[in-house]
Coordinates of C-alpha atoms in Angstrom, one line a residue:
X8 CA 76.5 118.1 45.8
X9 CA 73.4 117.0 47.7
X10 CA 73.0 113.3 48.9
X11 CA 69.8 113.4 46.7
X12 CA 71.8 114.5 43.8
X13 CA 74.7 111.9 44.3
X14 CA 72.0 109.0 44.6
X15 CA 70.2 109.8 41.2
X16 CA 73.7 110.4 39.4
X17 CA 73.7 106.9 38.2
X18 CA 71.7 104.7 35.8
X19 CA 69.1 102.7 37.7
X20 CA 66.3 100.4 37.3
X21 CA 63.3 99.3 39.3
X22 CA 64.3 95.6 40.8
X23 CA 60.8 94.5 42.6
X24 CA 62.4 91.4 44.4
X25 CA 63.0 90.1 48.0
X26 CA 66.6 90.9 49.8
X27 CA 68.0 89.1 52.2
X28 CA 70.7 91.0 54.5
X29 CA 72.8 90.9 57.8
X30 CA 74.1 93.7 60.1
X31 CA 78.0 93.7 60.5
X32 CA 79.8 95.5 63.0
X33 CA 82.7 96.1 60.7
X34 CA 83.6 95.5 57.3
X35 CA 86.3 93.0 58.4
X36 CA 83.6 90.6 59.6
X37 CA 82.4 90.3 55.8
X38 CA 83.3 87.1 54.5
X39 CA 82.4 86.6 51.2
X40 CA 80.2 83.4 50.4
X41 CA 81.8 82.8 46.2
X42 CA 78.5 81.5 44.4
X43 CA 80.5 80.0 41.0
X44 CA 78.3 81.4 38.3
X45 CA 76.1 78.6 36.9
X46 CA 75.8 78.5 33.1
X47 CA 72.3 76.6 32.5
X48 CA 72.7 74.6 29.1
X49 CA 69.9 75.7 27.0
X50 CA 70.3 72.4 24.7
X51 CA 72.5 69.4 26.2
X52 CA 75.0 68.2 23.3
X53 CA 73.9 64.4 22.6
X54 CA 77.2 62.3 22.1
X55 CA 78.3 62.0 18.2
X56 CA 76.7 58.8 16.4
X57 CA 79.9 56.7 17.1
X58 CA 79.4 57.4 21.0
X59 CA 75.6 57.0 20.8
X60 CA 74.5 53.4 20.3
X61 CA 70.8 54.0 20.2
X62 CA 68.5 56.3 21.6
X63 CA 68.6 55.1 25.0
X64 CA 72.3 55.9 25.6
X65 CA 71.3 59.6 24.2
X66 CA 68.8 59.9 27.0
X67 CA 71.0 58.3 29.6
X68 CA 73.5 61.0 28.6
X69 CA 71.0 64.0 28.7
X70 CA 69.6 62.7 32.3
X71 CA 72.9 62.5 33.7
X72 CA 74.1 66.1 32.6
X73 CA 70.9 67.4 34.0
X74 CA 71.4 65.7 37.2
X75 CA 74.9 67.3 37.5
X76 CA 73.7 70.8 37.1
X77 CA 70.8 70.0 39.6
X78 CA 73.1 68.6 42.5
X79 CA 75.1 71.8 41.6
X80 CA 72.5 74.0 42.3
X81 CA 71.2 72.1 45.5
X82 CA 74.8 72.1 46.9
X83 CA 75.0 75.7 46.2
X84 CA 71.3 76.2 48.0
X85 CA 72.9 74.0 50.8
X86 CA 75.5 76.0 51.6
X87 CA 74.2 79.6 51.2
X88 CA 74.8 82.2 54.1
X89 CA 72.1 82.3 56.7
X90 CA 70.3 86.0 56.5
X91 CA 68.4 87.4 59.4
X92 CA 66.9 90.2 57.6
X93 CA 64.5 90.9 54.7
X94 CA 63.9 94.0 52.6
X95 CA 62.4 94.7 49.3
X96 CA 64.4 96.3 46.5
X97 CA 63.3 99.1 44.9
X98 CA 65.6 100.0 42.6
X99 CA 69.7 99.2 42.0
X100 CA 72.6 100.7 39.9
X101 CA 75.9 99.1 39.7
X102 CA 77.0 100.8 42.9
X103 CA 74.2 100.6 45.3
X104 CA 70.4 99.8 45.7
X105 CA 67.5 101.7 47.5
X106 CA 65.4 98.7 49.3
X107 CA 62.2 98.9 51.6
X108 CA 62.4 97.6 55.1
X109 CA 60.7 97.7 58.5
X110 CA 63.7 97.2 60.8
X111 CA 65.6 100.5 62.5
X112 CA 69.1 100.4 60.5
X113 CA 70.9 103.5 61.3
X114 CA 73.0 105.9 58.4
X115 CA 76.6 104.4 58.4
X116 CA 75.7 100.6 59.2
X117 CA 77.5 98.0 57.4
X118 CA 75.5 95.2 55.5
X119 CA 76.1 91.8 53.8
X120 CA 73.4 91.4 51.1
X121 CA 72.1 88.5 49.2
X122 CA 70.7 89.7 46.1
X123 CA 69.1 87.5 43.5
X124 CA 68.3 88.8 40.1
X125 CA 65.2 87.9 38.5
X126 CA 67.1 86.5 34.9
X127 CA 69.3 84.5 37.4
X128 CA 67.4 82.7 40.0
X129 CA 69.6 80.1 40.6
X130 CA 72.4 82.3 41.8
X131 CA 72.7 84.9 44.8
X132 CA 75.3 87.9 44.8
X133 CA 76.9 88.1 47.9
X134 CA 77.5 91.7 48.3
X135 CA 79.0 94.1 51.4
X136 CA 77.8 97.8 51.6
X137 CA 76.9 100.5 53.8
X138 CA 73.8 102.4 54.6
X139 CA 74.4 106.0 53.2
X140 CA 70.6 107.5 53.7
X141 CA 67.6 106.8 55.2
X142 CA 64.0 108.2 54.2
X143 CA 60.5 107.7 56.2
X144 CA 57.8 106.4 53.6
X145 CA 54.5 107.6 54.6
X146 CA 52.5 105.8 51.8
X147 CA 54.4 102.4 52.7
X148 CA 55.2 100.7 56.0
X149 CA 58.8 101.1 56.7
X150 CA 61.8 102.9 55.7
X151 CA 63.5 103.4 52.3
X152 CA 67.5 102.9 52.5
X153 CA 70.0 103.7 50.3
X154 CA 73.0 101.2 50.2
X155 CA 76.5 101.8 48.4
X156 CA 77.9 98.9 47.5
X157 CA 81.9 98.3 49.3
X158 CA 82.6 94.6 48.1
X159 CA 81.1 92.8 44.9
X160 CA 82.8 91.1 42.6
X161 CA 83.0 92.5 39.0
X162 CA 80.9 90.0 37.6
X163 CA 78.1 90.3 39.8
X164 CA 78.5 94.4 38.8
X165 CA 78.4 93.5 35.4
X166 CA 75.0 91.4 36.0
X167 CA 73.3 94.1 37.4
X168 CA 74.6 96.4 34.7
X169 CA 73.3 93.8 32.0
X170 CA 69.8 93.6 34.0
X171 CA 69.7 97.6 33.8
X172 CA 70.3 97.8 30.2
X173 CA 68.0 95.0 29.5
X174 CA 65.2 97.1 31.5
X175 CA 66.0 100.1 29.5
X176 CA 65.7 98.5 26.3
X177 CA 62.2 96.8 27.3
X178 CA 61.2 100.5 28.4
X179 CA 62.4 101.6 25.1
X180 CA 60.6 98.9 23.1
X181 CA 57.2 99.5 25.1
X182 CA 57.3 103.2 24.4
X183 CA 57.6 102.8 20.5
X184 CA 54.7 100.6 20.8
X185 CA 52.7 103.1 22.2
X186 CA 53.7 105.7 19.8
X187 CA 52.2 103.4 17.1

């Protein structure tokens, strides 16, 4: 099977987001930065009537919970890895992505990626990968690069699959609306 057929064998979705990355000398140089999954509460639960003596206590409880969440977010951003390169993701699958970058990155190069999905802007996935193909782009400045994920957390892979299915549902809905 050719490289072009291999890279199209998976379900992919467009993901036009910025990507930060570093080049690695070996896979052993990759150190995972664990970013705990943060569940953003849709609505904070106020204390029971017995606990809430008045409206002020309820509001203070909500503010405290929101502050705890903001502090957790800020601590996560402060301790984030320092990425030296940037690119733009063109599309993504559960096993890799295609990106556009202006730098010279040879085939076989190991990279560590900081990927943020649009529906989870508070969380950056830390992924190790390898450049498996390069493609010159005539219309755009830079090269398209195919990256195969080598080290990705299962929950990150699940989030990517969820994103792909969400995009497919949106596209099906859009096509149905155009038919009617």
